[in-house]
PDB file of C-alpha atoms in Angstrom:
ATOM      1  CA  UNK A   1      20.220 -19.123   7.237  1.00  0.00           C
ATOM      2  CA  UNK A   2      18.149 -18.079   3.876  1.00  0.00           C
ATOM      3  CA  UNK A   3      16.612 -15.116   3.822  1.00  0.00           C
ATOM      4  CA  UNK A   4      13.072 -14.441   4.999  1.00  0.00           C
ATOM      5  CA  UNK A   5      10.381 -15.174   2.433  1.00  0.00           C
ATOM      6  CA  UNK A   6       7.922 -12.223   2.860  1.00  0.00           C
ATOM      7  CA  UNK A   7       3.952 -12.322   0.817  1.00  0.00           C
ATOM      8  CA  UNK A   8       1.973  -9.411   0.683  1.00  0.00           C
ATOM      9  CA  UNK A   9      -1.418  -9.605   1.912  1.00  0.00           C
ATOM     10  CA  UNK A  10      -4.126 -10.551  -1.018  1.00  0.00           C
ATOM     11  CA  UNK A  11      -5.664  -6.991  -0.514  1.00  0.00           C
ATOM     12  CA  UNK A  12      -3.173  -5.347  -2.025  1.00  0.00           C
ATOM     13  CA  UNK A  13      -2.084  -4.972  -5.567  1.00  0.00           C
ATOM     14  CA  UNK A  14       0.750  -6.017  -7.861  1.00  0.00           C
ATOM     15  CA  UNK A  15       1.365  -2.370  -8.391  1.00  0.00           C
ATOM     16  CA  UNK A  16       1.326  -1.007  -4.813  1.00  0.00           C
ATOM     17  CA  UNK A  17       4.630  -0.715  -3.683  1.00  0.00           C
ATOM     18  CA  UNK A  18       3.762   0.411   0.077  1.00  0.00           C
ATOM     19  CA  UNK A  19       0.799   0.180   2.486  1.00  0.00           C
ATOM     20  CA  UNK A  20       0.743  -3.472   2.098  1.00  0.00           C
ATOM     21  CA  UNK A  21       1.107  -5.858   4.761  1.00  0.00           C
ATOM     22  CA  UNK A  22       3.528  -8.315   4.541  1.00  0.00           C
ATOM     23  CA  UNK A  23       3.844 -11.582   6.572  1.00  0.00           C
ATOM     24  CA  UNK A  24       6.659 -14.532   7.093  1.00  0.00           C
ATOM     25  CA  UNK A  25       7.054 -17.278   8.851  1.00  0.00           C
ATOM     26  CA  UNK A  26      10.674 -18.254  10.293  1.00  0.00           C
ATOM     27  CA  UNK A  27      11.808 -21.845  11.207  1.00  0.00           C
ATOM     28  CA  UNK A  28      11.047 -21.424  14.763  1.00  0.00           C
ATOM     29  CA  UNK A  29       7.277 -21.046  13.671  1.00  0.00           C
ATOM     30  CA  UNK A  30       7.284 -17.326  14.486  1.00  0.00           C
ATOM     31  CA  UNK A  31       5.410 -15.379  12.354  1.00  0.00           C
ATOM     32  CA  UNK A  32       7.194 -12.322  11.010  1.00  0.00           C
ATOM     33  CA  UNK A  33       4.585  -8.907  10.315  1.00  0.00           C
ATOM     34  CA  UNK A  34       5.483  -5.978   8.821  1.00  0.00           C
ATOM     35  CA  UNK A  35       4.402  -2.943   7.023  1.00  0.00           C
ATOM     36  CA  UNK A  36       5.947  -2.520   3.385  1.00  0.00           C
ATOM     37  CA  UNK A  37       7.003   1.027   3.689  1.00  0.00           C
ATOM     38  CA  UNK A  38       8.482   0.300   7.514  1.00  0.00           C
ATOM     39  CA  UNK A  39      10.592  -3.323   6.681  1.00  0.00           C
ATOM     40  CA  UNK A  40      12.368  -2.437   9.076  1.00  0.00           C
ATOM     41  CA  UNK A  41      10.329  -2.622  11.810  1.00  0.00           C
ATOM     42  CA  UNK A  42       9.007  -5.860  12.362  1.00  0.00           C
ATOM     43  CA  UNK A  43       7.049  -7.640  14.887  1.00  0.00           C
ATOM     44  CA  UNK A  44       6.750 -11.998  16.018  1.00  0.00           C
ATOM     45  CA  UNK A  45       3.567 -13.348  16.689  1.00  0.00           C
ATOM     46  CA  UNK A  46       2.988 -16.790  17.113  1.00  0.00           C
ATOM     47  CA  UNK A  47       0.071 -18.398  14.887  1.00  0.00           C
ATOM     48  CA  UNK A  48      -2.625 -18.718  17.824  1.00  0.00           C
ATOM     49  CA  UNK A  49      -1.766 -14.974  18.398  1.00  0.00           C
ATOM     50  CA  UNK A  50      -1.907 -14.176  14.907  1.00  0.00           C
ATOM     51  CA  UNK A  51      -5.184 -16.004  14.571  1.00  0.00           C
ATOM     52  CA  UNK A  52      -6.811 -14.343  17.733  1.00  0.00           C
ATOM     53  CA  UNK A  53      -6.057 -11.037  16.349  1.00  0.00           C
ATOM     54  CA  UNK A  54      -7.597 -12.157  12.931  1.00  0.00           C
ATOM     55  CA  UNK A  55     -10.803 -13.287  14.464  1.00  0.00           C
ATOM     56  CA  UNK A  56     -11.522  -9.950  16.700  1.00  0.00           C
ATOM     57  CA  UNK A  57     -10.700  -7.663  13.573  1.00  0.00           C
ATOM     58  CA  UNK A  58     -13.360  -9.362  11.599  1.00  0.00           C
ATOM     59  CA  UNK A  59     -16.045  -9.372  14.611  1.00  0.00           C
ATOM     60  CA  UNK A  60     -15.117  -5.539  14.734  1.00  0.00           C
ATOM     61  CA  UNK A  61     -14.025  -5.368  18.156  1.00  0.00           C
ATOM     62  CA  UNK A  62     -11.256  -2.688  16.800  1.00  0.00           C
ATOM     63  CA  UNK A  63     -14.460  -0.850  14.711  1.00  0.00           C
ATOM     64  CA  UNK A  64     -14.459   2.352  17.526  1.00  0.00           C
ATOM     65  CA  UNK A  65     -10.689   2.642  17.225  1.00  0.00           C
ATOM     66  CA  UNK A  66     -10.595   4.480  13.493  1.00  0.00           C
ATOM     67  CA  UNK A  67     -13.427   6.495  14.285  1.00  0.00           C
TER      68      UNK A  67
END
């Protein structure tokens, strides 16, 4: 098995080497998340799942959560 191809999200920065999330997809069509200063902890999504998730962030349905 090769190893896992991981990008950083396009919001962060060549320079940043943590607080970046990073994302993979697997051969099973998982998709791999993970936080660049945890790679150890990682968690599957599917894409639907992935794209659900996307969706409510931007309508700020998560908004009251960093308040």
């Amino acid at each position: 098995m090769s190893p896992i191809q991981w990008r950083k999200s396009s919001y962060s920065t060549e320079n940043e080497e943590s607080n970046c999330v990073e994302l993979a997809q697997i051969p099973d069509a998982a998709i791999l998340l993970r936080e660049s200063d945890e790679p150890g902890t990682v968690i599957a999504t599917t894409p639907a799942a992935l794209r659900a998730l996307t969706r409510a962030v931007r309508a700020g349905r998560f908004d009251q959560l960093s308040r």
